[in-house]
XYZ file of C-alpha atoms in Angstrom:
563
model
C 2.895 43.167 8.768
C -0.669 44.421 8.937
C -1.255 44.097 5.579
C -0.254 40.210 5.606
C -2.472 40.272 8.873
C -5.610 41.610 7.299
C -5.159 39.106 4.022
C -5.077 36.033 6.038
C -8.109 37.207 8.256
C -9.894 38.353 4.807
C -9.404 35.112 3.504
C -10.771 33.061 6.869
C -13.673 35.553 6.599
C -14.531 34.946 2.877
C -14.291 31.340 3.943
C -16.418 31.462 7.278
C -15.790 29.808 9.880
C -16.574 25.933 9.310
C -16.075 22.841 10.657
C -15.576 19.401 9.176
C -19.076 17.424 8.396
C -19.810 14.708 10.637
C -19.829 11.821 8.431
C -21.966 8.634 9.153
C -21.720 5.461 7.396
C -24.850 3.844 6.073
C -25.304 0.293 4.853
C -28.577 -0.396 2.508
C -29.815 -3.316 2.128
C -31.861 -4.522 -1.093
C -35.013 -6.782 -2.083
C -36.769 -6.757 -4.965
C -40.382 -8.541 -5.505
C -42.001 -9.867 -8.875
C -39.299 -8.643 -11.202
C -40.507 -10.410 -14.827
C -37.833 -11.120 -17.605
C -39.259 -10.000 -21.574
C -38.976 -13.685 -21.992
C -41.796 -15.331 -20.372
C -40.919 -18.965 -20.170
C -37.893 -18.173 -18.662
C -36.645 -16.508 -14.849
C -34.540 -13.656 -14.997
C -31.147 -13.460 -13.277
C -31.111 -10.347 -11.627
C -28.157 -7.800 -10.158
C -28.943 -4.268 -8.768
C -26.587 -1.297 -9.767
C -26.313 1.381 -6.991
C -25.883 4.609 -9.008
C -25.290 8.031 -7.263
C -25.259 11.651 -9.081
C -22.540 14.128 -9.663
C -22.891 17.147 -11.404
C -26.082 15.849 -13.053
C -24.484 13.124 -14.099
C -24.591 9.260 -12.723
C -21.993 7.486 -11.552
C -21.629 3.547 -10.793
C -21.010 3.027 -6.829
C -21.300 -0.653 -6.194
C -23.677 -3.542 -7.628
C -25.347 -7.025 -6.042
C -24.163 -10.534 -6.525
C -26.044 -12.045 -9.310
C -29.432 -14.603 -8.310
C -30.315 -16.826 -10.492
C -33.585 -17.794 -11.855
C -35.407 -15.938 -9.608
C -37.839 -13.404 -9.128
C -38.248 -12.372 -6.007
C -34.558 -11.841 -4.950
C -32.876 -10.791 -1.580
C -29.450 -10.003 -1.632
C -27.190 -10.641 0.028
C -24.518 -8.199 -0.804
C -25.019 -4.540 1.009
C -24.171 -1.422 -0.306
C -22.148 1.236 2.274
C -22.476 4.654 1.281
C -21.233 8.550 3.693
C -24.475 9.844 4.721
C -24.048 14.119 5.025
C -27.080 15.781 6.599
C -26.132 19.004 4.584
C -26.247 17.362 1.283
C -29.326 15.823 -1.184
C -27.320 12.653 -2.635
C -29.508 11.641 -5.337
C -29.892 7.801 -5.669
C -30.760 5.437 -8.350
C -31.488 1.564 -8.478
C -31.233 0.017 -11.459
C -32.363 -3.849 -11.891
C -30.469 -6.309 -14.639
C -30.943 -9.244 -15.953
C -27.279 -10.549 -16.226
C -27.475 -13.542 -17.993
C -25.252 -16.827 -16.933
C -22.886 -16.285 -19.978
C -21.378 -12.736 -19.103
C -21.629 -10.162 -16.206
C -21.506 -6.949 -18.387
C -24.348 -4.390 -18.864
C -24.057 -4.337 -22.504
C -25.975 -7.618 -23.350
C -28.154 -7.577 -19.882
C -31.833 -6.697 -19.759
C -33.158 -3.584 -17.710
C -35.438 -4.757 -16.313
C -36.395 -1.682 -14.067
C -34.819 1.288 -12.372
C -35.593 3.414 -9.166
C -34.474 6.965 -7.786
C -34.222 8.589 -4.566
C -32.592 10.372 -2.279
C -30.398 8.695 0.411
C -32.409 11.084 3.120
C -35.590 9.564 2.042
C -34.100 6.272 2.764
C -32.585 7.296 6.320
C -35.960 8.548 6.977
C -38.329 5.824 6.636
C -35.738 3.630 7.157
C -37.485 1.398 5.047
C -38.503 2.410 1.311
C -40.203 0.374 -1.281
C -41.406 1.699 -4.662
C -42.470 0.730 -7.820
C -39.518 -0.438 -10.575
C -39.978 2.069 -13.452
C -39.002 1.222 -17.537
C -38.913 3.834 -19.671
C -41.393 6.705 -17.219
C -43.793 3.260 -16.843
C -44.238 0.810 -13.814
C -42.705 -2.325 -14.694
C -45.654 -4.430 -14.135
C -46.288 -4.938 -10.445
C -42.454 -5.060 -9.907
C -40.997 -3.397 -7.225
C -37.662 -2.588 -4.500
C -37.263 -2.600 -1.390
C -34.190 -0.390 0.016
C -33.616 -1.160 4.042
C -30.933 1.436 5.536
C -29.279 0.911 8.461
C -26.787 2.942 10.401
C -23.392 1.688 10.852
C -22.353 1.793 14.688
C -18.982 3.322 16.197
C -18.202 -0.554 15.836
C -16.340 -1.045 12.707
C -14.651 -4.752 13.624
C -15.575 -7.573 11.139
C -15.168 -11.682 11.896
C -14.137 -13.758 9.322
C -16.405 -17.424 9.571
C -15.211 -20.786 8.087
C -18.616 -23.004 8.062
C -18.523 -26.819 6.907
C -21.125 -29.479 7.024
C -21.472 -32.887 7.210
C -23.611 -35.517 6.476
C -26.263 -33.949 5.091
C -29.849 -35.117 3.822
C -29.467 -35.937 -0.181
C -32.330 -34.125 -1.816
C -31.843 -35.103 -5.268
C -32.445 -37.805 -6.915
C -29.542 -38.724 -9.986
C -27.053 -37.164 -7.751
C -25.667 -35.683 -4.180
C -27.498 -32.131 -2.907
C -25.879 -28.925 -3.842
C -26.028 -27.489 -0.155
C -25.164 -23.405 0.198
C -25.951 -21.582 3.866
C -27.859 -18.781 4.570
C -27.250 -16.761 7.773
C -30.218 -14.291 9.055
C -29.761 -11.714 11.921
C -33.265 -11.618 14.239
C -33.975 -8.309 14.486
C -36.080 -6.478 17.399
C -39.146 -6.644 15.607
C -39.321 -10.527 14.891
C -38.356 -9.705 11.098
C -35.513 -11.798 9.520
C -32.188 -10.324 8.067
C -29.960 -12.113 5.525
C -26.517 -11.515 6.394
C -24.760 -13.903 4.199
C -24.894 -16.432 1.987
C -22.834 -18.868 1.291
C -21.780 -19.982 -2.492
C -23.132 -23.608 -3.703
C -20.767 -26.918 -2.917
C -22.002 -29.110 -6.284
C -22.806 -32.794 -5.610
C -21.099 -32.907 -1.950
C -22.914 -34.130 1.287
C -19.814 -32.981 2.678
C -19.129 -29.856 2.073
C -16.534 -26.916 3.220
C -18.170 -23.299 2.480
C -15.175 -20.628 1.868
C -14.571 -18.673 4.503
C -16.162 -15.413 4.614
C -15.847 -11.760 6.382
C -18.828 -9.805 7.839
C -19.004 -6.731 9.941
C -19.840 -7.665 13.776
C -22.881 -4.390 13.185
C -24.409 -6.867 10.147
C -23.899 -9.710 12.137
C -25.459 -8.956 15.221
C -25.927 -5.064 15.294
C -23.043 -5.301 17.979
C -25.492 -7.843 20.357
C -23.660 -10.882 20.830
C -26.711 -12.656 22.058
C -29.030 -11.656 19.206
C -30.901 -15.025 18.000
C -28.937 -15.856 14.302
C -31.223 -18.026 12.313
C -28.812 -20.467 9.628
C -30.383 -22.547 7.035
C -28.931 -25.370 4.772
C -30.733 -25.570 1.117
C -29.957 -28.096 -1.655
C -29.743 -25.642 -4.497
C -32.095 -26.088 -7.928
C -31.392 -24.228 -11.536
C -34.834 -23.809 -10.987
C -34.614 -21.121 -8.232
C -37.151 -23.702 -6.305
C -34.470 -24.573 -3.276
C -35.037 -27.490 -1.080
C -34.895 -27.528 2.427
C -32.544 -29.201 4.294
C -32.612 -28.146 7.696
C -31.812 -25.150 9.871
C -30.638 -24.325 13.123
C -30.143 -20.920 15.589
C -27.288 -19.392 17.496
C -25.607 -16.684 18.440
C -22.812 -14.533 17.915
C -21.142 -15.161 21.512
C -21.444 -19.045 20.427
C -19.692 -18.559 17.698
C -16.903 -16.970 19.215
C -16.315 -20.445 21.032
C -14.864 -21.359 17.506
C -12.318 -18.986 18.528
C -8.767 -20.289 18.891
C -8.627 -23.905 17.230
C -12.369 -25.178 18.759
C -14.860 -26.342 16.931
C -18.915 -25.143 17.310
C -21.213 -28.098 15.991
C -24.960 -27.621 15.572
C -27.415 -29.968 14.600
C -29.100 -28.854 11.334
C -33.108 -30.275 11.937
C -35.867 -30.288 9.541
C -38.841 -29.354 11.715
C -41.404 -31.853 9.572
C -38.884 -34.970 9.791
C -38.788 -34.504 13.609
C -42.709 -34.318 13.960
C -43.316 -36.844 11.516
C -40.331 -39.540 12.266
C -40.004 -41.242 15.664
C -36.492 -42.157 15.147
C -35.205 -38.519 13.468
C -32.104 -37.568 14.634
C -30.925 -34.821 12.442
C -30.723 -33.727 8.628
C -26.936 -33.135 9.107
C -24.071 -31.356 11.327
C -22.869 -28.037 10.770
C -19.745 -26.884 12.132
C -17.841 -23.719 12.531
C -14.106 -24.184 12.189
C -13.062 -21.099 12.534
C -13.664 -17.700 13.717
C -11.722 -14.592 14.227
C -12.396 -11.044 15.202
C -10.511 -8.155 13.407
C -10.177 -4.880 14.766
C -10.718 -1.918 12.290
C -9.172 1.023 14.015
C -11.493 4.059 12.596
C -9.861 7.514 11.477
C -10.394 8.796 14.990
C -9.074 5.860 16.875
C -5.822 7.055 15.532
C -6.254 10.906 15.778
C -7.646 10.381 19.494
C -4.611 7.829 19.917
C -1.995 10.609 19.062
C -1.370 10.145 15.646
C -0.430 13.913 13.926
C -1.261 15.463 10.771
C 1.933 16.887 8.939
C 0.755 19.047 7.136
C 3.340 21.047 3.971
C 2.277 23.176 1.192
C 3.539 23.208 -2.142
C 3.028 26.594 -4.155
C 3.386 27.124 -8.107
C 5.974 29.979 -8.753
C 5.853 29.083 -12.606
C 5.644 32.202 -15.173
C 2.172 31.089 -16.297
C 1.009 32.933 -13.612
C 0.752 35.740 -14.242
C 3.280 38.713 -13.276
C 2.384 39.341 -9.754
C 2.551 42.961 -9.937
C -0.319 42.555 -12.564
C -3.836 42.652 -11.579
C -4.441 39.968 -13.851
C -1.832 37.794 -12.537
C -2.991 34.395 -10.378
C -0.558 35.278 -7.689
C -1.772 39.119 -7.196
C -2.255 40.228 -3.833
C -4.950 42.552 -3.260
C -4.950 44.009 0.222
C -8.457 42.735 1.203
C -9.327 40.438 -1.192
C -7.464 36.770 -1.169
C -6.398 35.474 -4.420
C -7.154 31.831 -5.214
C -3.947 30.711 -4.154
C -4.728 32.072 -0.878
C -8.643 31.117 -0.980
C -7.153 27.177 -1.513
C -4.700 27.870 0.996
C -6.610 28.499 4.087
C -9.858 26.386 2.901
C -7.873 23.616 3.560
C -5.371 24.470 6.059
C -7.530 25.458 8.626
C -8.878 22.153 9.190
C -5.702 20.275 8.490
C -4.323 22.661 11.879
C -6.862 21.121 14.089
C -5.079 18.222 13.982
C -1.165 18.781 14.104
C -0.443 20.024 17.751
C 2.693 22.390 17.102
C 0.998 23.919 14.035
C 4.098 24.436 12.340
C 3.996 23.890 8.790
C 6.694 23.241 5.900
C 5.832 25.289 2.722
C 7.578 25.173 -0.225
C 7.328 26.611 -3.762
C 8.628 25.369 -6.943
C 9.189 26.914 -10.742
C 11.125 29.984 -9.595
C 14.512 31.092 -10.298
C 15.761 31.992 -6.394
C 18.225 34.552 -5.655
C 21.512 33.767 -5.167
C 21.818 35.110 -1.443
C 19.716 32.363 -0.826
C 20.997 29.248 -3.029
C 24.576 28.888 -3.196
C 25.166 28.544 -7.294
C 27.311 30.286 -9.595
C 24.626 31.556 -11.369
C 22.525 35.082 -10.917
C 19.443 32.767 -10.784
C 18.991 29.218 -9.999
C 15.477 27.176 -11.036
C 14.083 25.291 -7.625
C 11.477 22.892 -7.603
C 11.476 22.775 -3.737
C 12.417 26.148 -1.959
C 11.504 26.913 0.987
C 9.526 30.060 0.667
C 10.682 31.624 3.768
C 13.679 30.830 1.947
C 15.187 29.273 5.258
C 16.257 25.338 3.711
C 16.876 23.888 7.689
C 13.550 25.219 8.694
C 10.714 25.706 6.509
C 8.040 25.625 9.046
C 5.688 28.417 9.291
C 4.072 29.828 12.104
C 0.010 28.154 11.772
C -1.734 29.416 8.076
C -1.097 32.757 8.867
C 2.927 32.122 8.873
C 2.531 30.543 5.894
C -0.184 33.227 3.940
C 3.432 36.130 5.245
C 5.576 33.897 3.948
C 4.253 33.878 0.701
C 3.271 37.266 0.422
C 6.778 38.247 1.331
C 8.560 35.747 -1.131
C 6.689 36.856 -4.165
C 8.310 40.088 -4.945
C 12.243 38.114 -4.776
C 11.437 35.590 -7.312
C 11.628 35.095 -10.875
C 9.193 33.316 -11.864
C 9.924 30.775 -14.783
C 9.304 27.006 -15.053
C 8.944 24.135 -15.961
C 5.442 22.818 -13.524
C 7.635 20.101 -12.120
C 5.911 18.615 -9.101
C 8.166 14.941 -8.473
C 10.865 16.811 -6.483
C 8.401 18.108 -3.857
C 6.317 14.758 -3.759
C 10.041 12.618 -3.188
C 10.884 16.043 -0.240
C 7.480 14.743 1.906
C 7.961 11.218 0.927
C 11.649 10.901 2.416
C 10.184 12.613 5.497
C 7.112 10.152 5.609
C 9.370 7.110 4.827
C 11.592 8.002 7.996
C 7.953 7.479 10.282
C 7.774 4.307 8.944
C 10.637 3.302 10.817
C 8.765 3.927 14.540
C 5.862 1.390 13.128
C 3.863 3.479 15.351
C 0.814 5.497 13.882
C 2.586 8.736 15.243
C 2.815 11.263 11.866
C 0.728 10.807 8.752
C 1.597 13.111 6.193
C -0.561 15.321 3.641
C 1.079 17.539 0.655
C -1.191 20.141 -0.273
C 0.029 21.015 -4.266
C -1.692 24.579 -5.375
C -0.424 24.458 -9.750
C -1.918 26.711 -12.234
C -1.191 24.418 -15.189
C -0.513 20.845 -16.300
C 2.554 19.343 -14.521
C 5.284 18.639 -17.050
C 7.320 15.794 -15.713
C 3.930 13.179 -15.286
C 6.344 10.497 -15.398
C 8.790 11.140 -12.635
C 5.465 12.797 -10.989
C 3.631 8.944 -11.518
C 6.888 7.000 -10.225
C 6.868 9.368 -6.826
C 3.045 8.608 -6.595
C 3.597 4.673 -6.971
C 6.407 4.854 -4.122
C 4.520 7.549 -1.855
C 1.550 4.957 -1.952
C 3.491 2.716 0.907
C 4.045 5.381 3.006
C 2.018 7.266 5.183
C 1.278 10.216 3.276
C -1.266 11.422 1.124
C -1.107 14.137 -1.799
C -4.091 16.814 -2.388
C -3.582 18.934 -5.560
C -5.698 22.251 -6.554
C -5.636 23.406 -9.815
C -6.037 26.945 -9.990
C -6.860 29.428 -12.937
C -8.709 28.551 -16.660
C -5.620 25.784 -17.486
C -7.270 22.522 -19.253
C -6.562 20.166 -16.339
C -7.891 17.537 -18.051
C -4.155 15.068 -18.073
C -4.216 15.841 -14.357
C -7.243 13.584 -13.809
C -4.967 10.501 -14.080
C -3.080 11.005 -10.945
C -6.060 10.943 -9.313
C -7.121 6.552 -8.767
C -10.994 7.303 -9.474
C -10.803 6.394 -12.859
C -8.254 3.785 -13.107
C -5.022 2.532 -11.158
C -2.596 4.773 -11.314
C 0.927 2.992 -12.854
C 4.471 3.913 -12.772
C 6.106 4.350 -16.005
C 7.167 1.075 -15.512
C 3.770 -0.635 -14.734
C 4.137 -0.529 -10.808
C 0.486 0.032 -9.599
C -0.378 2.210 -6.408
C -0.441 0.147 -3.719
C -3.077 3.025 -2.109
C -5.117 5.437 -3.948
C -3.559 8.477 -2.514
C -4.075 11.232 -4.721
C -7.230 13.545 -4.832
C -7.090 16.632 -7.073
C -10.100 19.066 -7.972
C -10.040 22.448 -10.293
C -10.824 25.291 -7.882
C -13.017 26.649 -10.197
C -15.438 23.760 -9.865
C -15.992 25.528 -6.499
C -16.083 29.472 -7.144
C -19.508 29.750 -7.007
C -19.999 27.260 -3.813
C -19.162 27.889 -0.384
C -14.851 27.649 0.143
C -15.687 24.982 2.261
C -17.127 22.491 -0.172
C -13.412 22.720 -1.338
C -11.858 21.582 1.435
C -14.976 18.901 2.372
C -14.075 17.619 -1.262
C -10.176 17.201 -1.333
C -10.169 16.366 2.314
C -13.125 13.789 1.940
C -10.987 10.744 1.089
C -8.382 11.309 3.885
C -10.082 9.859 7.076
C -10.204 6.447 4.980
C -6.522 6.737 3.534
C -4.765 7.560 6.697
C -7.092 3.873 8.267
C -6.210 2.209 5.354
C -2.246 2.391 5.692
C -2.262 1.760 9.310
C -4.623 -0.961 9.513
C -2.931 -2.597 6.022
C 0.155 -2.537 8.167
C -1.317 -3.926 10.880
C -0.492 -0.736 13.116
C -2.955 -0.109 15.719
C -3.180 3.568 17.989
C -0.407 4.200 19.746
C -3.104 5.099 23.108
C -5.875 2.840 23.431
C -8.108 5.708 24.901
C -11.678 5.223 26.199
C -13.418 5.962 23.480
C -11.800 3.283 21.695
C -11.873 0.724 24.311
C -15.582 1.112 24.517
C -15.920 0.152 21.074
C -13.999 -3.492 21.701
C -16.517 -6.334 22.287
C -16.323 -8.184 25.949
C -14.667 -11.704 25.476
């Protein structure tokens, strides 16, 4: 018993002691000034690409609308990215021309690019630099990257705006009206929060409705001055003005519940000028509702418990564990990686499951028979318990589960095949009897430790596609030298996963990671990485089912807005 003692506290000490990051949210906003297209006579049509790096390499994160015929663009669309004080997230901005016939990269013109680091932008708060092509300016083009921090207020309203009787700007035919909402901030400045797509020939029109956070709205001020404007749109970037108007976000609301909000939309030269001006036009708002997002720890501070289970590779690729060589050695000091895995992410799934019992489970053994009923010596499991005790596999906290590992080792046979689908359907019966409360009460997370490729991907695929609707997510560590490289499609980051028989995920769920992308970084960037996608899965099925926190606590009633 000492020795199991001294490898679990050997294993928290290799690890340190560590808590979670605090994550914030960030949203950047983007303008760019003088951009030129290599054709002269003609205005480019530009998009910005957010790019972030990874292991020296860059990765796509989100892009812009596309302007057209324009220049001097502000965007409208906003890019979110996780803030970590701890880390340098290298940045890049790159500037397209995407022209009207296609919205791929292949054919588009780059027409500049831009890099930094997201602390440079959090910073200043404000950064604009020069557009570089090729190591050189290009021309006297340049970005300007606005970051903003996203407030505990997560809640977005969805606005219906439609118009009528607007001022006819063109000639041969009706105006082209689109809407462009600004947020007055502090300083005087002007925001753009949205804009509207164009209604073609129509004095009339009916804008789509839209969604907007309430912290881009208004920063979470309901009486902050909103600036709208109507333009007639022009191919040749060259709007004209129809009219504009101001309000607020508690006006708005009063389009709550069936009501209409009207507003005059005025063109400040025809009321000077003409004595009997009345207006260029009525807007109205038809609609608007407020939507609560419930964050990650709305529902951990409402009661909501992490169920935590472990899933351990027994398989013969492992290594004889008597063998120093062998994966599943146990040193007395000196945690193996199974271990290492083990507790990285354990200890901070504990924090938030209040009995701290935990389910673990091993599979690709042959179990003795004074422990499995069969008529054979051995008999192959693919989801033992592994203190061998099938009406209660719960261990006592990490340390329960670290002894009941080290004890099972030496009474198994291990053998194969790396079948991982029985395990996955084990949780996901467990998970699919929650859903029956439709309370946010257990959400649960299968931690999968495999020292090779998984041999049944298709059964394995077709438990992924039906754990996606429950509330359960999967975390698998590959340990050893294997080639992981077929386990990357579990994981939804390069594609949607599919069921053999073309079922999508409803969720991506999975996250899996080699450990030994991480044996020369601190243990816990292993457990920040499989762990990071977790807050948002776990808000994602409750607030897709329309669940809210079981307790509305304080902290989460001081995020709702007064009526």
């Amino acid at each position: 018993m000492k020795k199991m003692s001294n490898i679990y506290e050997s294993a928290a000490n290799t690890l340190g002691i560590f808590n979670s990051p605090c994550l914030t949210k960030v949203e950047l906003r983007v303008a760019c000034r003088g951009i030129s297209d290599r054709d002269a006579l003609s205005k480019p049509d530009p998009c910005v690409i957010l790019k972030m790096q990874s292991h020296g390499q860059w990765f796509e994160v989100d892009r812009t609308e596309v302007i057209r015929t324009c220049i001097n663009p502000v965007f409208s669309k906003l890019f979110t990215v996780d803030f970590y004080f701890e880390e340098v997230q290298r940045l890049r901005f790159e500037v397209h021309d995407i022209s009207s016939n296609h919205n791929g990269l292949k054919e588009a013109d780059f027409l500049g690019g831009m890099e930094c680091t997201l602390g440079q932008i959090v910073s200043q708060r404000k950064l604009s630099k020069s557009l570089l092509k090729h190591g050189n300016t290009a021309g006297k083009s340049s970005i300007t990257v606005i970051a903003e921090e996203l407030s505990g207020n997560d809640d977005y309203v969805e606005l219906s705006f439609s118009a009528r009787k607007l001022d006819d700007k063109d000639f041969f035919s009706k105006s082209d009206p689109f809407l462009e909402i600004f947020r007055v901030n502090d300083d005087a400045t002007q925001q753009l929060v949205h804009r509207t797509e164009v209604v073609m020939n129509n004095l009339n029109p009916a804008w789509k409705t839209f969604k907007v956070s309430v912290n881009s709205l208004c920063s979470g001020d309901q009486d902050r001055r909103l600036k709208c404007i109507v333009w007639d749109w022009d191919s040749n970037g060259k709007h004209d003005f129809i009219g504009e108007f101001s309000s607020t976000f508690k006006e708005m609301r009063g389009a709550m519940e069936g009501r209409q909000v009207q507003w005059e939309c005025i063109n400040p030269k025809y009321k000077a000028k003409k004595k009997n001006y009345k207006n260029s036009g009525i807007v109205i708002l038809n609609q608007c509702k407020i939507h609560k997002m419930h964050s990650f720890l709305d529902y951990i501070m409402g009661g909501c418990q992490i169920q935590f289970t472990v899933a351990i590779d027994f398989t013969a690729s492992n290594g004889d564990p008597r063998n120093s060589c062998s994966l599943h050695y146990i040193h007395p000091y000196q945690p193996n990686e199974y271990l290492k895995a083990l507790v990285a992410v354990g200890e901070i799934c504990q924090d938030y499951d209040s009995d701290k019992m935990f389910p673990a489970f091993g599979f690709g053994a042959r179990i003795p028979p004074e422990y499995k009923v069969v008529f054979f010596s051995f008999q192959v499991s693919h989801d033992f318990a592994i203190n061998f005790n099938e009406d209660n596999p719960e261990c006592a906290g990490i340390q329960g589960v670290v002894e009941a590992y080290q004890s099972c080792l030496p009474k198994l046979q291990l053998y194969g095949p790396t079948n991982i689908a029985p395990i996955i359907q084990k949780v996901a019966k467990s998970a699919s009897e929650e859903t029956n409360t439709k309370e946010a009460s257990q959400y649960f997370i299968l931690l999968i430790l495999t020292d090779g490729v998984i041999t049944d991907m298709a059964d394995t695929r077709e438990a992924i596609v039906h754990a996606s609707h429950l509330p359960m997510s999967v975390i698998i560590v590959g340990v050893g030298n294997a080639d992981f490289s077929d386990m990357q499609m579990l994981d939804g980051d390069d594609g949607i996963l599919r069921s053999p028989k073309g079922e999508p995920v409803l969720r991506d769920i999975v996250q899996f990671v080699p450990f030994r992308n991480f044996k020369h970084a601190s243990p816990a960037a292993l457990a920040k990485s499989v762990l990071a996608e977790v807050p948002n899965q776990v808000v994602d099925y409750y607030n897709g089912k329309g669940i809210k926190p079981k307790c509305m606590s304080e902290y989460e009633s001081s995020r709702t807005l007064a009526p």
